[in-house]
Amino acid sequence: MTPENIVVAVEEIRDKYSGNLMARHFDKGYFNSLDSQLQQQLTKIILTGIKNPDSQMGCYAMNPQDYDLFSPMLDPMIRDFHAISPSAELFQQHDWNTNIESCDLVEIDPCLKDVSMRVRVARNVSTFPLPGAMTKEQHIAFEDMAAQAFTTLSQNPDFGGSYLSMTSGSANEISKSEYDSRVAAHQMFKDMSADPYLNAAGISSDWPHGRGIYMSRDEDFLVWVGEEDHLRIMAMKNDGNLNDLFKRLSEGLEALEKLLPSFATSKSYGNVSCCPTNLGTGMRASLHVKLPMLTSNGHDVGTLKREAKAFGLAVRGAGGEHSDAGEGGLVDISPIARLGVTEMDIMRCLYQGVAKLWEMETAKA
Ligand code: ARG
């Protein structure tokens, strides 16, 4: 696409798709002020939002430095998504001290004791480009490096486990049927090449080379390798105790971090992720909970989405991003904020938000 075509395409999208933040914040004057090499770099970053006009964000960074290099375009988008005013100073702080207050869902209602809980952080190392700009060789080299770290981690009594790779010919390669059953169990990530947003950014390129998952023996500490970010590090449990869940992630993250090159960070945005929605803490914490009354048995999630937003929560179907609610009103709820809040704030938002939704649900039952 020529620079002129880019400008025309983005302006057309802006008129028709008011939710596309890339189009909303694209400034023709700024784009035209860049030299042709920078224009090409920026085009690669925003191409996903041009090819997918229904995008919510519409861009993915290709290198950690992009957030500074293209800040006149990206900073307003980031602030818009994360609801941070244009003048507010951005400085990401962290607080993993999640044991100070109890966030056990059983205290809301004993029925919530089997709720499936998941918390993950996105991390990228500073020694590789971000996934959209990685070659096949770099995907494989990154996976080799991660696999070495996992070999050491597997000696750790608390986090020992095994690495399962999807790279053909790799020593840790798993079969297609094992992959499918791990996807069904919500452990392994889905086929990235089926995601048009990732495809347009080159993030799913060379799939499934360099992709895999580390799993602790008890299967509650997991690390995705080569998905949307270099690493997605997560804890999963089904006992309703958010404090234990966050503690498991924080300790596993600390153990793994020691075995890897430093993570890419930014002074303003904290942990660097490909998608600006994940900057800051890089954290997404979620619960799978049945809310039949608030969703008309899963047939109407729209009303719940609006109600949950008031508590800072996003609602998805239980099958992940872009999926619908399941039978019985099974939905995935998670705090929206990731940037400018701490890990502790996210845990508290999830706990207090689910308490309010549960009160509304049971009042209607
Ligand atoms: N790129 C997609 C969009 O702009 C997804 C954004 C958020 N989701 C994500 N997995 N990063 O709508």
Coordinates of C-alpha atoms and ligand atoms in Angstrom, one line a residue:
M1 CA 0.0 0.0 0.0
T2 CA 1.3 3.5 -0.8
P3 CA 1.3 6.1 1.9
E4 CA -1.5 7.9 0.0
N5 CA -3.6 4.7 0.0
I6 CA -3.0 4.2 3.8
V7 CA -4.3 7.7 4.5
V8 CA -7.4 7.1 2.4
A9 CA -8.1 3.7 3.9
V10 CA -7.7 4.8 7.5
E11 CA -9.9 7.9 6.9
E12 CA -12.6 5.7 5.4
I13 CA -12.5 3.3 8.4
R14 CA -12.7 6.2 10.8
D15 CA -16.0 7.3 9.3
K16 CA -17.5 3.9 9.5
Y17 CA -16.0 2.2 12.5
S18 CA -16.1 4.5 15.5
G19 CA -14.6 1.9 17.8
N20 CA -11.3 1.4 15.9
L21 CA -8.9 3.3 18.1
M22 CA -6.1 3.2 15.5
A23 CA -8.3 5.0 13.0
R24 CA -9.6 7.4 15.7
H25 CA -6.1 8.6 16.5
F26 CA -4.4 8.4 13.2
D27 CA -3.2 11.9 12.3
K28 CA -2.5 12.5 8.6
G29 CA -0.2 15.4 9.3
Y30 CA 1.9 13.3 11.7
F31 CA 2.0 10.3 9.2
N32 CA 3.0 12.6 6.3
S33 CA 5.8 14.2 8.5
L34 CA 7.6 10.9 8.8
D35 CA 10.3 9.8 6.4
S36 CA 9.5 6.9 4.1
Q37 CA 11.3 4.3 6.3
L38 CA 9.4 5.4 9.4
Q39 CA 6.1 5.4 7.4
Q40 CA 6.7 1.8 6.4
Q41 CA 7.4 0.8 10.0
L42 CA 4.3 2.5 11.2
T43 CA 2.3 1.0 8.4
K44 CA 3.3 -2.5 9.6
I45 CA 2.2 -1.6 13.1
I46 CA -1.3 -0.4 12.0
L47 CA -1.9 -2.8 9.2
T48 CA -4.0 -5.1 11.4
G49 CA -6.5 -2.3 12.1
I50 CA -6.7 -1.5 8.3
K51 CA -7.3 -5.1 7.3
N52 CA -9.7 -5.6 10.2
P53 CA -11.7 -2.4 10.4
D54 CA -13.8 -3.9 13.2
S55 CA -10.6 -3.9 15.4
Q56 CA -11.0 -2.4 18.9
M57 CA -7.4 -1.4 19.1
G58 CA -6.1 -1.9 15.6
C59 CA -2.3 -2.1 16.0
Y60 CA 0.5 -4.3 17.4
A61 CA 4.0 -3.0 18.2
M62 CA 6.8 -4.8 16.3
N63 CA 9.6 -3.8 18.6
P64 CA 9.7 -2.6 22.3
Q65 CA 11.1 0.8 21.1
D66 CA 8.0 1.4 18.9
Y67 CA 6.1 2.9 21.9
D68 CA 8.7 5.7 22.2
L69 CA 9.4 6.0 18.4
F70 CA 5.8 6.4 17.4
S71 CA 4.5 7.9 20.6
P72 CA 2.6 10.8 18.9
M73 CA 0.3 8.2 17.4
L74 CA 0.4 5.4 20.0
D75 CA 0.3 7.4 23.3
P76 CA -3.2 8.9 22.6
M77 CA -4.5 5.4 21.6
I78 CA -3.1 3.9 24.8
R79 CA -4.6 6.6 27.0
D80 CA -8.0 6.3 25.2
F81 CA -8.1 2.5 25.7
H82 CA -7.0 2.6 29.4
A83 CA -9.1 5.7 30.2
I84 CA -6.0 7.8 31.3
S85 CA -6.3 11.5 30.7
P86 CA -3.9 13.1 28.2
S87 CA -2.2 15.2 30.9
A88 CA -1.9 12.5 33.5
E89 CA 1.7 11.4 34.2
L90 CA 2.3 7.7 33.4
F91 CA 4.5 5.7 35.7
Q92 CA 3.8 2.0 36.1
Q93 CA 4.0 0.8 39.6
H94 CA 3.8 -2.8 40.8
D95 CA 2.4 -4.4 44.0
W96 CA 2.4 -8.2 44.3
N97 CA 1.7 -8.1 48.0
T98 CA -1.5 -9.9 47.5
N99 CA -1.7 -11.5 51.0
I100 CA -2.7 -8.3 52.8
E101 CA -6.4 -8.7 52.3
S102 CA -8.4 -11.8 51.8
C103 CA -10.0 -12.3 48.4
D104 CA -11.5 -15.8 48.9
L105 CA -14.6 -16.1 46.7
V106 CA -16.0 -18.6 49.3
E107 CA -16.6 -15.6 51.6
I108 CA -18.9 -14.1 49.0
D109 CA -20.9 -17.4 48.7
P110 CA -19.8 -21.0 49.4
C111 CA -21.2 -21.9 45.9
L112 CA -18.2 -20.2 44.4
K113 CA -15.7 -22.7 45.7
D114 CA -15.3 -24.5 42.4
V115 CA -15.0 -21.4 40.2
S116 CA -12.3 -21.7 37.6
M117 CA -9.7 -18.9 38.0
R118 CA -6.8 -17.9 35.8
V119 CA -4.3 -15.1 36.0
R120 CA -1.6 -14.4 33.4
V121 CA 1.0 -11.8 32.6
A122 CA 2.4 -11.0 29.2
R123 CA 6.2 -10.7 29.0
N124 CA 8.7 -10.1 26.1
V125 CA 12.4 -10.4 26.4
S126 CA 14.6 -7.5 25.3
T127 CA 16.9 -9.6 23.1
F128 CA 14.4 -10.4 20.3
P129 CA 12.0 -8.3 18.3
L130 CA 8.4 -8.6 19.2
P131 CA 6.6 -11.6 17.6
G132 CA 5.2 -9.7 14.6
A133 CA 8.7 -8.9 13.4
M134 CA 10.3 -12.3 14.2
T135 CA 11.6 -14.6 11.4
K136 CA 11.0 -18.4 11.5
E137 CA 14.6 -18.8 12.7
Q138 CA 14.0 -16.3 15.5
H139 CA 10.8 -18.1 16.6
I140 CA 12.8 -21.4 16.8
A141 CA 15.8 -19.8 18.5
F142 CA 13.5 -18.1 21.1
E143 CA 11.8 -21.4 21.8
D144 CA 15.2 -23.2 22.2
M145 CA 16.3 -20.5 24.7
A146 CA 13.0 -20.8 26.6
A147 CA 13.3 -24.6 26.6
Q148 CA 16.7 -24.4 28.3
A149 CA 15.2 -22.2 31.0
F150 CA 12.5 -24.8 31.5
T151 CA 15.0 -27.6 31.8
T152 CA 16.4 -25.7 34.8
L153 CA 13.0 -24.8 36.1
S154 CA 11.9 -28.4 36.0
Q155 CA 14.4 -29.1 38.8
N156 CA 12.6 -26.7 41.0
P157 CA 10.4 -28.7 43.5
D158 CA 7.6 -26.2 43.3
F159 CA 7.5 -25.5 39.6
G160 CA 8.9 -28.7 38.1
G161 CA 7.1 -30.0 35.1
S162 CA 7.6 -30.5 31.3
Y163 CA 7.8 -28.5 28.1
L164 CA 5.5 -29.5 25.2
S165 CA 6.5 -28.2 21.8
M166 CA 4.6 -27.9 18.6
T167 CA 7.7 -27.5 16.5
S168 CA 8.1 -30.5 14.2
G169 CA 11.2 -32.6 14.9
S170 CA 11.7 -30.9 18.3
A171 CA 12.8 -33.2 21.1
N172 CA 9.7 -32.1 23.1
E173 CA 7.2 -32.4 20.2
I174 CA 3.6 -33.4 21.0
S175 CA 1.1 -35.2 18.8
K176 CA -1.8 -33.4 17.1
S177 CA -4.3 -35.2 19.4
E178 CA -2.4 -34.2 22.6
Y179 CA -2.4 -30.6 21.3
D180 CA -6.2 -30.8 20.7
S181 CA -6.9 -32.1 24.1
R182 CA -4.7 -29.4 25.8
V183 CA -6.7 -26.8 23.9
A184 CA -10.0 -28.3 25.0
A185 CA -8.7 -28.2 28.6
H186 CA -8.0 -24.4 28.2
Q187 CA -4.3 -25.1 28.8
M188 CA -2.8 -24.7 25.3
F189 CA -3.5 -21.8 23.0
K190 CA -5.7 -22.1 19.9
D191 CA -4.4 -22.2 16.3
M192 CA -3.1 -18.6 15.8
S193 CA -3.3 -18.8 12.1
A194 CA -7.1 -18.7 12.4
D195 CA -6.9 -15.2 14.0
P196 CA -7.2 -12.5 11.3
Y197 CA -6.0 -9.8 13.7
L198 CA -2.7 -11.7 14.4
N199 CA -2.3 -12.7 10.8
A200 CA -2.4 -9.2 9.5
A201 CA 0.4 -8.3 11.9
G202 CA 2.6 -11.3 11.1
I203 CA 2.3 -12.5 14.7
S204 CA 1.0 -15.9 13.6
S205 CA 3.7 -16.3 10.9
D206 CA 5.4 -19.7 10.6
W207 CA 2.8 -21.2 12.9
P208 CA 3.3 -23.6 14.7
H209 CA 7.1 -23.3 14.6
G210 CA 8.6 -22.1 17.9
R211 CA 5.3 -22.5 19.8
G212 CA 4.7 -24.6 22.9
I213 CA 3.8 -24.7 26.5
Y214 CA 5.5 -25.4 29.8
M215 CA 3.4 -27.0 32.5
S216 CA 4.1 -27.7 36.1
R217 CA 3.4 -31.3 37.3
D218 CA 0.2 -30.2 39.0
E219 CA -0.8 -28.3 35.9
D220 CA -1.5 -25.1 37.7
F221 CA 1.5 -23.1 36.6
L222 CA 1.8 -22.7 32.8
V223 CA 3.9 -20.7 30.3
W224 CA 2.9 -20.2 26.7
V225 CA 5.8 -19.7 24.3
G226 CA 5.4 -17.8 21.0
E227 CA 1.7 -16.8 21.2
E228 CA 0.8 -13.1 20.9
D229 CA 3.7 -12.2 23.2
H230 CA 7.0 -14.1 23.6
L231 CA 5.7 -15.4 26.9
R232 CA 2.4 -15.6 28.7
I233 CA 3.0 -16.8 32.2
M234 CA 0.0 -18.0 34.1
A235 CA -1.6 -19.7 37.1
M236 CA -4.8 -21.7 36.9
K237 CA -6.8 -23.1 39.9
N238 CA -10.4 -24.1 40.7
D239 CA -10.7 -23.4 44.4
G240 CA -12.0 -19.9 44.6
N241 CA -9.0 -18.5 46.5
L242 CA -7.6 -15.6 44.5
N243 CA -4.8 -14.9 47.0
D244 CA -3.3 -18.4 46.4
L245 CA -3.7 -18.0 42.7
F246 CA -1.9 -14.7 42.6
K247 CA 0.8 -16.0 44.9
R248 CA 1.4 -19.0 42.6
L249 CA 1.9 -16.8 39.7
S250 CA 4.1 -14.3 41.5
E251 CA 6.5 -17.0 42.7
G252 CA 6.6 -18.8 39.4
L253 CA 7.3 -15.6 37.6
E254 CA 10.1 -14.8 39.9
A255 CA 11.7 -18.2 39.5
L256 CA 11.4 -18.1 35.7
E257 CA 12.6 -14.5 35.3
K258 CA 16.0 -15.5 36.8
L259 CA 16.5 -18.0 34.0
L260 CA 15.8 -15.6 31.1
P261 CA 17.3 -12.4 29.5
S262 CA 15.7 -9.2 31.0
F263 CA 12.2 -8.4 30.1
A264 CA 11.4 -5.4 27.9
T265 CA 10.0 -2.5 29.9
S266 CA 9.1 1.1 29.3
K267 CA 9.3 3.9 31.8
S268 CA 5.8 5.1 31.1
Y269 CA 4.1 1.9 30.2
G270 CA 5.8 -0.7 32.4
N271 CA 5.9 -4.2 30.9
V272 CA 6.0 -4.0 27.1
S273 CA 3.4 -6.2 25.2
C274 CA 2.7 -6.3 21.5
C275 CA -0.9 -5.2 21.9
P276 CA -1.3 -1.8 23.8
T277 CA -4.2 -3.3 25.7
N278 CA -1.7 -5.4 27.7
L279 CA 0.8 -2.8 28.7
G280 CA 1.6 -2.0 32.3
T281 CA 1.1 -5.0 34.5
G282 CA 0.6 -7.2 31.4
M283 CA -2.0 -8.9 33.6
R284 CA -5.3 -10.5 32.8
A285 CA -7.1 -12.2 35.7
S286 CA -10.4 -13.9 35.0
L287 CA -13.1 -16.1 36.5
H288 CA -15.4 -18.5 34.7
V289 CA -18.7 -18.1 36.5
K290 CA -22.3 -19.0 35.7
L291 CA -24.6 -16.0 35.6
P292 CA -27.9 -17.4 34.2
M293 CA -30.2 -14.7 35.4
L294 CA -28.0 -11.8 34.3
T295 CA -27.5 -13.3 30.8
S296 CA -31.0 -15.0 30.2
N297 CA -29.2 -18.3 30.3
G298 CA -26.4 -17.1 28.1
H299 CA -28.6 -15.7 25.3
D300 CA -28.0 -12.1 26.1
V301 CA -24.5 -11.1 27.2
G302 CA -25.0 -7.5 26.0
T303 CA -26.8 -6.3 29.1
L304 CA -24.3 -7.9 31.4
K305 CA -21.4 -6.4 29.5
R306 CA -22.8 -2.9 30.1
E307 CA -23.5 -3.6 33.8
A308 CA -20.1 -5.2 34.4
K309 CA -18.3 -2.2 32.8
A310 CA -19.5 0.0 35.7
F311 CA -17.5 -2.3 38.0
G312 CA -14.4 -2.1 35.7
L313 CA -15.0 -5.6 34.4
A314 CA -15.1 -7.0 30.8
V315 CA -17.3 -10.0 29.9
R316 CA -16.4 -12.6 27.3
G317 CA -17.8 -16.0 26.5
A318 CA -16.1 -18.9 28.3
G319 CA -14.4 -20.0 25.0
G320 CA -12.0 -17.1 25.0
E321 CA -11.8 -13.9 23.1
H322 CA -14.7 -13.3 20.6
S323 CA -16.7 -16.3 21.9
D324 CA -20.3 -16.3 23.1
A325 CA -21.6 -17.2 26.5
G326 CA -22.0 -20.9 27.2
E327 CA -25.2 -22.8 28.3
G328 CA -26.3 -21.9 31.7
G329 CA -24.8 -18.4 31.3
L330 CA -21.2 -19.4 31.7
V331 CA -19.1 -16.3 31.1
D332 CA -15.5 -15.1 31.6
I333 CA -15.2 -11.9 33.6
S334 CA -12.0 -10.0 34.1
P335 CA -10.9 -6.5 35.1
I336 CA -10.4 -4.2 32.1
A337 CA -7.5 -2.1 33.6
R338 CA -4.0 -3.3 33.1
L339 CA -2.0 -0.1 32.9
G340 CA -1.6 2.5 35.7
V341 CA -3.0 0.0 38.2
T342 CA -1.0 -2.5 40.3
E343 CA -1.4 -6.3 40.4
M344 CA -3.1 -6.0 43.8
D345 CA -5.6 -3.5 42.3
I346 CA -6.5 -6.0 39.7
M347 CA -7.1 -8.8 42.2
R348 CA -9.2 -6.5 44.3
C349 CA -11.2 -5.2 41.3
L350 CA -12.0 -8.8 40.3
Y351 CA -13.0 -9.8 43.8
Q352 CA -15.2 -6.8 44.5
G353 CA -16.7 -6.8 41.0
V354 CA -17.7 -10.5 41.2
A355 CA -19.2 -9.9 44.6
K356 CA -21.5 -7.2 43.1
L357 CA -22.5 -9.3 40.1
W358 CA -23.2 -12.2 42.3
E359 CA -25.4 -10.1 44.5
M360 CA -27.3 -9.0 41.4
E361 CA -27.6 -12.6 40.1
T362 CA -28.9 -14.0 43.4
A363 CA -31.3 -11.2 43.9
K364 CA -33.0 -12.1 40.6
A365 CA -33.0 -15.9 41.2
Ligands
ARG1 N1 -6.2 -6.6 17.7 C1 -7.5 -6.9 18.2 C2 -8.3 -5.7 18.1 O1 -7.7 -4.6 17.9 C3 -7.5 -7.5 19.5 C4 -7.2 -6.5 20.6 C5 -7.2 -7.1 22.1 N2 -6.9 -8.5 22.2 C6 -5.8 -9.0 22.2 N3 -5.7 -10.3 22.2 N4 -4.7 -8.3 22.2 O2 -9.5 -5.7 18.2

